[in-house]
PDB file of C-alpha atoms in Angstrom:
ATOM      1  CA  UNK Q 263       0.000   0.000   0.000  1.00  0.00           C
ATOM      2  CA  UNK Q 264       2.941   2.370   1.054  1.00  0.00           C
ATOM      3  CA  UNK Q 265       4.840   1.535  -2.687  1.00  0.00           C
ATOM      4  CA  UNK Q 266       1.343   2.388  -4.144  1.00  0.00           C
ATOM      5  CA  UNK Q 267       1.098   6.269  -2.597  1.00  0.00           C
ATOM      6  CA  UNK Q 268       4.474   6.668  -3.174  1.00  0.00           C
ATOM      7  CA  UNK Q 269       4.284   5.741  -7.023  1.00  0.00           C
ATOM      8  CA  UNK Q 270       1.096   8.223  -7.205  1.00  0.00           C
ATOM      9  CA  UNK Q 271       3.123  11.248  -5.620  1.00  0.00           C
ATOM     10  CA  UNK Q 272       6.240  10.935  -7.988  1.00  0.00           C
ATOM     11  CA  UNK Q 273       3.950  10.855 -10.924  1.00  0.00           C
ATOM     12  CA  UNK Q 274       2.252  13.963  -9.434  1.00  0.00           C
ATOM     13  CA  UNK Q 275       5.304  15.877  -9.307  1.00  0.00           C
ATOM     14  CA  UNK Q 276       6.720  15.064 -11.954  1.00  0.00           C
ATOM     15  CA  UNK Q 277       3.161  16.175 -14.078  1.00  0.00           C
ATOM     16  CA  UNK Q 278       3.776  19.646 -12.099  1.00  0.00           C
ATOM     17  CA  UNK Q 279       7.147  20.047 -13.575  1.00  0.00           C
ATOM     18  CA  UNK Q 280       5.923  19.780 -17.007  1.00  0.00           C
ATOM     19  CA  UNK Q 281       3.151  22.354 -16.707  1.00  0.00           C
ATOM     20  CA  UNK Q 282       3.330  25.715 -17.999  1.00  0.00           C
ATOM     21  CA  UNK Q 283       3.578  29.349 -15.921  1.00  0.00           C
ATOM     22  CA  UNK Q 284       1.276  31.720 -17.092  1.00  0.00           C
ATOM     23  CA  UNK Q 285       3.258  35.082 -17.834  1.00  0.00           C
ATOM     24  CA  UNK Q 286       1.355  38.464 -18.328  1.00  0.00           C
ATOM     25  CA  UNK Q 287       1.837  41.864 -18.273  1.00  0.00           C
ATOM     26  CA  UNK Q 288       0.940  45.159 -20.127  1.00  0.00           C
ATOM     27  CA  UNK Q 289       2.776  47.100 -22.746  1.00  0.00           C
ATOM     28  CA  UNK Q 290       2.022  51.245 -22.136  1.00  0.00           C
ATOM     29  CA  UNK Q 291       3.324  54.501 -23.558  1.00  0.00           C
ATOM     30  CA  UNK Q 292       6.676  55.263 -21.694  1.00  0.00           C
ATOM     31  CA  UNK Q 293       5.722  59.136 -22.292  1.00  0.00           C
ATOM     32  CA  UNK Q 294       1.959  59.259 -21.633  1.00  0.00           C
ATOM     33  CA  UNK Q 295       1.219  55.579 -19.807  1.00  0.00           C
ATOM     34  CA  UNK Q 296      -1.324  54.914 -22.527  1.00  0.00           C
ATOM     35  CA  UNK Q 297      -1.981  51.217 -23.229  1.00  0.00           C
ATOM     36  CA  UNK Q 298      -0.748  50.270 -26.536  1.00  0.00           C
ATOM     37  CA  UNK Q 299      -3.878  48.272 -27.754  1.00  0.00           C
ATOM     38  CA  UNK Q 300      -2.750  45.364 -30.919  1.00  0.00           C
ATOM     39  CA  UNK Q 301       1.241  45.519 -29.778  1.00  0.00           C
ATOM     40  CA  UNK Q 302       3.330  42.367 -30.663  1.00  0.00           C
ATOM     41  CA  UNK Q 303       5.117  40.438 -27.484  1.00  0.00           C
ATOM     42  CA  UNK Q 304       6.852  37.848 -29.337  1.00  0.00           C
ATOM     43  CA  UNK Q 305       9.360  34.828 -27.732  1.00  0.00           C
ATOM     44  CA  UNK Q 306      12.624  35.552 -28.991  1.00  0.00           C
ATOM     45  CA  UNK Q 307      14.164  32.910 -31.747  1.00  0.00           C
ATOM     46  CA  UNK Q 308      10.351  30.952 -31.712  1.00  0.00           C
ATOM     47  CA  UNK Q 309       7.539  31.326 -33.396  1.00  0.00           C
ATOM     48  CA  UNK Q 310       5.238  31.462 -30.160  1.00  0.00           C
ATOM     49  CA  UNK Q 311       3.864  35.150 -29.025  1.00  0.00           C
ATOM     50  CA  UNK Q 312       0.460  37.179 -28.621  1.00  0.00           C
ATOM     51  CA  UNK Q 313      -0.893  40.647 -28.743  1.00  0.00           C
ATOM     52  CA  UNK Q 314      -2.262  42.934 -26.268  1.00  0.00           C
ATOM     53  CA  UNK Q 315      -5.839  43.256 -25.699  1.00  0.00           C
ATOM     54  CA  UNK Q 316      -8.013  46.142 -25.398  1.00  0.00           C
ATOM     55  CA  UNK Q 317      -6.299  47.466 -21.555  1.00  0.00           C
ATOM     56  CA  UNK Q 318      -2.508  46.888 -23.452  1.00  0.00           C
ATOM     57  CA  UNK Q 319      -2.147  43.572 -21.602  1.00  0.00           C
ATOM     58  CA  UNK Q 320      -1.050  40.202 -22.528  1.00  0.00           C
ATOM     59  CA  UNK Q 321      -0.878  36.137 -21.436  1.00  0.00           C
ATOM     60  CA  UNK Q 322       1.435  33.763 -22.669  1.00  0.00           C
ATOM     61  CA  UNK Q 323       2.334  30.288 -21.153  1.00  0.00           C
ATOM     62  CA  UNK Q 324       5.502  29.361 -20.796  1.00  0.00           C
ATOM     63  CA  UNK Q 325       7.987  26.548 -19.138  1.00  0.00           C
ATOM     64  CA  UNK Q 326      10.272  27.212 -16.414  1.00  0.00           C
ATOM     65  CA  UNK Q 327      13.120  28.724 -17.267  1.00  0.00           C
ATOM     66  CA  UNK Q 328      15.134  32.152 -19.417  1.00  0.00           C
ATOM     67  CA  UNK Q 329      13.437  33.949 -22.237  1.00  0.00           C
ATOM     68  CA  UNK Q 330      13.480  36.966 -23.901  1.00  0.00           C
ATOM     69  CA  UNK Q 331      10.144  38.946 -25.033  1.00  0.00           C
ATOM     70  CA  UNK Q 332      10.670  40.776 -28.046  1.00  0.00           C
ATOM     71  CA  UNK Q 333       7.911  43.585 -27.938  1.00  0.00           C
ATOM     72  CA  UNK Q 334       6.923  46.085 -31.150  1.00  0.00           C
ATOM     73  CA  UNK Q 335       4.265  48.528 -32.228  1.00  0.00           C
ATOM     74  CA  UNK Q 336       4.161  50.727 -35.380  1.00  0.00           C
ATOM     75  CA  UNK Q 337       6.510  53.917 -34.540  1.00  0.00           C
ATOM     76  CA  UNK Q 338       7.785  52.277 -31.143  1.00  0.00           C
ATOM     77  CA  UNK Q 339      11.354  50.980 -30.696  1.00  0.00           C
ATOM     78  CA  UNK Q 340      11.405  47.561 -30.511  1.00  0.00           C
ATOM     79  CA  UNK Q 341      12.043  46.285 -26.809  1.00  0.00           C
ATOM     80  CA  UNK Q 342      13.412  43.307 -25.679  1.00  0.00           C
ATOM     81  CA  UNK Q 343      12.892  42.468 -22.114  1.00  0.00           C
ATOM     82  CA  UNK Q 344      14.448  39.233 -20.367  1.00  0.00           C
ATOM     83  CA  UNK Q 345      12.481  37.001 -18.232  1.00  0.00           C
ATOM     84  CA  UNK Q 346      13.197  34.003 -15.511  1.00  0.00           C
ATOM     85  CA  UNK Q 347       9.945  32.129 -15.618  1.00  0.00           C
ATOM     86  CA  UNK Q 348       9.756  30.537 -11.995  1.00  0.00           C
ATOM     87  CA  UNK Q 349       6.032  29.997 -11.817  1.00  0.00           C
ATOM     88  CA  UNK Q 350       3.063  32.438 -12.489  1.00  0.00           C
ATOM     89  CA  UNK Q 351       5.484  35.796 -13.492  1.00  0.00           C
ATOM     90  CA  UNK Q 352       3.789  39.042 -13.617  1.00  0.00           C
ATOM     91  CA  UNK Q 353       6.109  41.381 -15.540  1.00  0.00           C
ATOM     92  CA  UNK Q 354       3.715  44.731 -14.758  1.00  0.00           C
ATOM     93  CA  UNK Q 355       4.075  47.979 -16.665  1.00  0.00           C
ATOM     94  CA  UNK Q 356       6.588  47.555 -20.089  1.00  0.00           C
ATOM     95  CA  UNK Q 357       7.161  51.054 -21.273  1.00  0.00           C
ATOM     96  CA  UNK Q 358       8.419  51.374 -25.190  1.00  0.00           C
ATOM     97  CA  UNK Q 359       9.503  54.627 -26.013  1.00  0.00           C
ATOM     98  CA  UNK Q 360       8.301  56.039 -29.560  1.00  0.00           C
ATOM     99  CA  UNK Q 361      10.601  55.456 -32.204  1.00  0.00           C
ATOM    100  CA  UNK Q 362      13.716  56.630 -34.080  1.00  0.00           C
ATOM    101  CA  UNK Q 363      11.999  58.505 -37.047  1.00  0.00           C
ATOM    102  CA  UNK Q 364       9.690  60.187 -34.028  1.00  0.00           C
ATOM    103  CA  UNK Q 365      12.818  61.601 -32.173  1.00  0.00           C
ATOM    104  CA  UNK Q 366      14.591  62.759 -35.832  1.00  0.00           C
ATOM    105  CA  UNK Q 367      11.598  65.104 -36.219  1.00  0.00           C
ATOM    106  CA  UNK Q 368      11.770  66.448 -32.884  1.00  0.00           C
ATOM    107  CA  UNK Q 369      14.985  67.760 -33.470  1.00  0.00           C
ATOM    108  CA  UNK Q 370      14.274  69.496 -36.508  1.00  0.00           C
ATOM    109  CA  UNK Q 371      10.828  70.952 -34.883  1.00  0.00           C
ATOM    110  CA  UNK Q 372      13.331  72.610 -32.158  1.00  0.00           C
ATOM    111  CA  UNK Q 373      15.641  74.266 -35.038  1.00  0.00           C
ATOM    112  CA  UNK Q 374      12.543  75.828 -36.685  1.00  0.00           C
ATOM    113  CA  UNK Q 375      11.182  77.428 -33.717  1.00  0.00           C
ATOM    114  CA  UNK Q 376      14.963  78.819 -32.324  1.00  0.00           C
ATOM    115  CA  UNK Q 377      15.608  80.072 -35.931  1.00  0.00           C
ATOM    116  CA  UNK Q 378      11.813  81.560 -35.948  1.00  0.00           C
ATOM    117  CA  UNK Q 379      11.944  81.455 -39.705  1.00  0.00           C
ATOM    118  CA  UNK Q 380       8.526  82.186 -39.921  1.00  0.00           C
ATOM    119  CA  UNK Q 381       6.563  84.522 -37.385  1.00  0.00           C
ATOM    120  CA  UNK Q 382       5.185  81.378 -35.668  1.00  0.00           C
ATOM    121  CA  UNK Q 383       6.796  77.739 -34.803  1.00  0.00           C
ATOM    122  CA  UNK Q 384       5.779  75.267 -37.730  1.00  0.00           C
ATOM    123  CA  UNK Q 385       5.518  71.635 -37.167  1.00  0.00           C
ATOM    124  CA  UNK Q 386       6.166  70.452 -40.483  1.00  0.00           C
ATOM    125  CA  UNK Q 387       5.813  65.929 -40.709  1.00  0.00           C
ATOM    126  CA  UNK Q 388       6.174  64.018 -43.960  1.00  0.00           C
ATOM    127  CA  UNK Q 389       4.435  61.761 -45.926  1.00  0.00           C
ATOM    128  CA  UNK Q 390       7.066  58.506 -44.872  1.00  0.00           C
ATOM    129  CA  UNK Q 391       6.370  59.496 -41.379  1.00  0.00           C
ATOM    130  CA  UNK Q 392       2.889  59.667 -41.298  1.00  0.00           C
ATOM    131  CA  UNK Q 393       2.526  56.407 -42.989  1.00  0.00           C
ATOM    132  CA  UNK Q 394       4.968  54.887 -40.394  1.00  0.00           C
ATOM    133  CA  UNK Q 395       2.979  56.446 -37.472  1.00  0.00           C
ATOM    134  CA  UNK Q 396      -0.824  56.392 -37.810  1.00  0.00           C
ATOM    135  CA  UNK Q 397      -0.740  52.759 -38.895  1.00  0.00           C
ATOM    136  CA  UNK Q 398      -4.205  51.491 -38.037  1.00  0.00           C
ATOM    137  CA  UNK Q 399      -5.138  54.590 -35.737  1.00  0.00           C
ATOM    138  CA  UNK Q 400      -7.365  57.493 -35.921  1.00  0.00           C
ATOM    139  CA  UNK Q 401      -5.702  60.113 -38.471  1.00  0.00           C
ATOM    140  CA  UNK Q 402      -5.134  62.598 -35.138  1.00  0.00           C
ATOM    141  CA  UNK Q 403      -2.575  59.880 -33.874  1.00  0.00           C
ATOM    142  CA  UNK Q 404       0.313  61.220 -36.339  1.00  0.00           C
ATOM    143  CA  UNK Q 405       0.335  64.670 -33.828  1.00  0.00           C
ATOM    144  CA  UNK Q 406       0.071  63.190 -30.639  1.00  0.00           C
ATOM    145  CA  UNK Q 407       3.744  63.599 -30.432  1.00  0.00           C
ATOM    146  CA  UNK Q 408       4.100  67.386 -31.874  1.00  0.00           C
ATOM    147  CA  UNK Q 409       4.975  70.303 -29.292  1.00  0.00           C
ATOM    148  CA  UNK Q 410       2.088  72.130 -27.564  1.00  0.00           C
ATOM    149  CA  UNK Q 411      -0.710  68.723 -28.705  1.00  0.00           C
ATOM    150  CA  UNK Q 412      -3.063  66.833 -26.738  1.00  0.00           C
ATOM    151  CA  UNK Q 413      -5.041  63.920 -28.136  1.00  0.00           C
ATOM    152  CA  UNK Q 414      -7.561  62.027 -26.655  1.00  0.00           C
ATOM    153  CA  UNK Q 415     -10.246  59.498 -27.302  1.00  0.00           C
ATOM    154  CA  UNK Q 416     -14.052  60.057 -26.797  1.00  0.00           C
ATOM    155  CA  UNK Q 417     -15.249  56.831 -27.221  1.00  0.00           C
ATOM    156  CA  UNK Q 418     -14.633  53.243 -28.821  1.00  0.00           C
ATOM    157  CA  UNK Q 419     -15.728  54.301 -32.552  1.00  0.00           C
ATOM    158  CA  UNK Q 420     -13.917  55.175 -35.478  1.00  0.00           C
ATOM    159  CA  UNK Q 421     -13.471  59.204 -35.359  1.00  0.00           C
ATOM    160  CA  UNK Q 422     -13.948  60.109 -31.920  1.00  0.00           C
ATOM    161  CA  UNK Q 423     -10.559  61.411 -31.250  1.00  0.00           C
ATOM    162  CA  UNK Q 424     -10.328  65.067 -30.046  1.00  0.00           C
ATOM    163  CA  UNK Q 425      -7.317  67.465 -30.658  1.00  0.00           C
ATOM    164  CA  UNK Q 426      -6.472  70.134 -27.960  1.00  0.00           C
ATOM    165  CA  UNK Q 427      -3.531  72.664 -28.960  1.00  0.00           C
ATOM    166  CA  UNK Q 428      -2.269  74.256 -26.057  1.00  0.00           C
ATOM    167  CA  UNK Q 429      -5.746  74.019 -24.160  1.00  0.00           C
ATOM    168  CA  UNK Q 430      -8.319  75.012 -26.789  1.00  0.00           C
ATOM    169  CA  UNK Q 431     -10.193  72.313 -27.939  1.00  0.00           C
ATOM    170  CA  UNK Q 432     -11.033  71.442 -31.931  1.00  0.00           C
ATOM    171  CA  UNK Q 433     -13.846  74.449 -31.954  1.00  0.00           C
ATOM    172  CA  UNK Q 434     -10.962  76.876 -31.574  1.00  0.00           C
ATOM    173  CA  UNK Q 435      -8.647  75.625 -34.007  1.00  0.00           C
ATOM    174  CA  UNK Q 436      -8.894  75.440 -37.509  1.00  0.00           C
ATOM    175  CA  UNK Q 437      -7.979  72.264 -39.044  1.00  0.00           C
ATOM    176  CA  UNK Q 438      -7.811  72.910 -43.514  1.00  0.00           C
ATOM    177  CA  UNK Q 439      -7.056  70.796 -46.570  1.00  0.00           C
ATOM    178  CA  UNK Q 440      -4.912  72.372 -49.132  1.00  0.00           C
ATOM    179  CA  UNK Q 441      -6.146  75.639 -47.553  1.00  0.00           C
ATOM    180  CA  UNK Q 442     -10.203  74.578 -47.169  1.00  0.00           C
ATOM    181  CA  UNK Q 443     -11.238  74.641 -43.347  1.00  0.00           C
ATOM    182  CA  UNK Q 444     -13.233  71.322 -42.646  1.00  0.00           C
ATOM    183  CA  UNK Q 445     -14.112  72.573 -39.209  1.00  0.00           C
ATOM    184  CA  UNK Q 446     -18.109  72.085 -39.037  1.00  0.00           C
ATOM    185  CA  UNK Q 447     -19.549  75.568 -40.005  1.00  0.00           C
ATOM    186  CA  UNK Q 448     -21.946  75.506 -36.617  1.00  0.00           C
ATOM    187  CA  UNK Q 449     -19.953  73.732 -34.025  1.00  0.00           C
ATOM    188  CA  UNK Q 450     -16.748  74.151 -35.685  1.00  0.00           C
ATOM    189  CA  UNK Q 451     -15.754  70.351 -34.565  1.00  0.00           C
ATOM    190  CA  UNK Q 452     -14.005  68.836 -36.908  1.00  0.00           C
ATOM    191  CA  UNK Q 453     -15.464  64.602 -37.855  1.00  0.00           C
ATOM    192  CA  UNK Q 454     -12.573  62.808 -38.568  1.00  0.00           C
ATOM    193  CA  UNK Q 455     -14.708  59.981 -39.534  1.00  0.00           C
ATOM    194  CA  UNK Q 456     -15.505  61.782 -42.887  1.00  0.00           C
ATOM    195  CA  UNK Q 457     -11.798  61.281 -43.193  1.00  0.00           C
ATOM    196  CA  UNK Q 458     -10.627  57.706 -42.618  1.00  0.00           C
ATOM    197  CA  UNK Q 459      -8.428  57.551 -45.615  1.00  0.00           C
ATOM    198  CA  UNK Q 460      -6.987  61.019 -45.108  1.00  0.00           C
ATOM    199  CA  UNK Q 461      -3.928  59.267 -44.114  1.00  0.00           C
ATOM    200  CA  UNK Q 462      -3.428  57.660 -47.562  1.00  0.00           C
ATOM    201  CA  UNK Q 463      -3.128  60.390 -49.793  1.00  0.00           C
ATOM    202  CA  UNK Q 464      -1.298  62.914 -46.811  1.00  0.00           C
ATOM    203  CA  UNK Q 465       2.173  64.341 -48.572  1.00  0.00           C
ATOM    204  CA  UNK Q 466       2.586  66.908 -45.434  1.00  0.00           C
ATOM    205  CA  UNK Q 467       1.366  68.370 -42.324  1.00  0.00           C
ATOM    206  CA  UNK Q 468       2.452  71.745 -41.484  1.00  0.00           C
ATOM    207  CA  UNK Q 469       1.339  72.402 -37.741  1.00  0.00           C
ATOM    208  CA  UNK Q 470       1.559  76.576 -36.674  1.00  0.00           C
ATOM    209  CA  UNK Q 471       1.030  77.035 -33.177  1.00  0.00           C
ATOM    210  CA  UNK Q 472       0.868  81.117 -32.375  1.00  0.00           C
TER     211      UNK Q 472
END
């Protein structure tokens, strides 16, 4: 009877060493903490990996033992965080910065306001960043990371972003294509909905801030 409970507890442990440890953890804006919703979190060298959900988090399962999670998002730097999977592993808050092409135009923004070329800064993006940027976001996304810009989401359909420019809302600002105003003539809010493949055809955004 003894040989008998002993044989069930060895095959019981050794079951428990073959399962796998859940490992989650959610992928945010290192600049604004906003939950990057679709991101890729990838197992370096295998072909095993998720995407975030809705709140930026994510679940994989894994074995005991050293990995590497190789995390990306459209104009992010791709980040590569090591982790010792010793039973269930909760990694928290991974914060990707925004990416090279981002910081490039950053640096040129700050030489046009010093030089004050014009009589007010000018935000000027390209067509090759744009594309990089908006990816499968709301066409408001490509400023979100221009001086003196604040964008935020209404609600969970297409066009509900909002665009503040240092503190007025869209109603103050006027938003044109190839010099027309689309600003609503009543409300002046400006539907970005009517514009869903704006960011298709987009050769240049200049931005003026006064």
């Amino acid at each position: 009877m003894n040989k008998f409970v002993a044989t069930l507890l060895l095959a019981a442990f050794a079951l428990a060493g073959y399962a796998q440890n859940m490992v989650k953890g959610k992928v945010a804006d290192a600049e604004t903490g906003e939950p990057l919703i679709g991101a890729s979190v990838m197992v370096k060298g295998t072909d095993q990996g998720t995407v975030t959900d809705l709140d930026g988090m994510f679940e994989l399962r894994l074995d005991n033992g050293a990995y590497t999670l190789v995390i990306s998002y459209t104009g992010y730097e791709t980040t590569e965080v090591p982790v010792n999977v010793k039973g269930e592993t909760d990694l928290g808050t991974i914060e990707v910065g925004f990416g090279a092409v981002g910081l490039s135009e950053v640096e040129v923004i700050a030489s046009v306001a010093i030089d004050r070329r014009t009589p007010v800064a000018v935000t000027s993006l390209k067509g090759d960043y744009i594309a990089e940027v908006v990816g499968n976001q709301e066409f408001p996304e490509v400023l979100r990371k221009t001086p003196s810009v604040y964008v935020t989401k209404q609600g969970g359909g297409f066009g509900d972003s909002r665009i503040n420019v240092r503190g007025f809302d869209q109603r103050n600002t006027a938003v044109m294509i190839n010099g027309v105003p689309v600003n609503d003539m009543e409300n002046g809010w400006v539907y970005w909905s009517n514009w869903a493949g704006l960011s298709d055809v987009t050769s240049r955004i200049d931005y003026q801030r006064g």
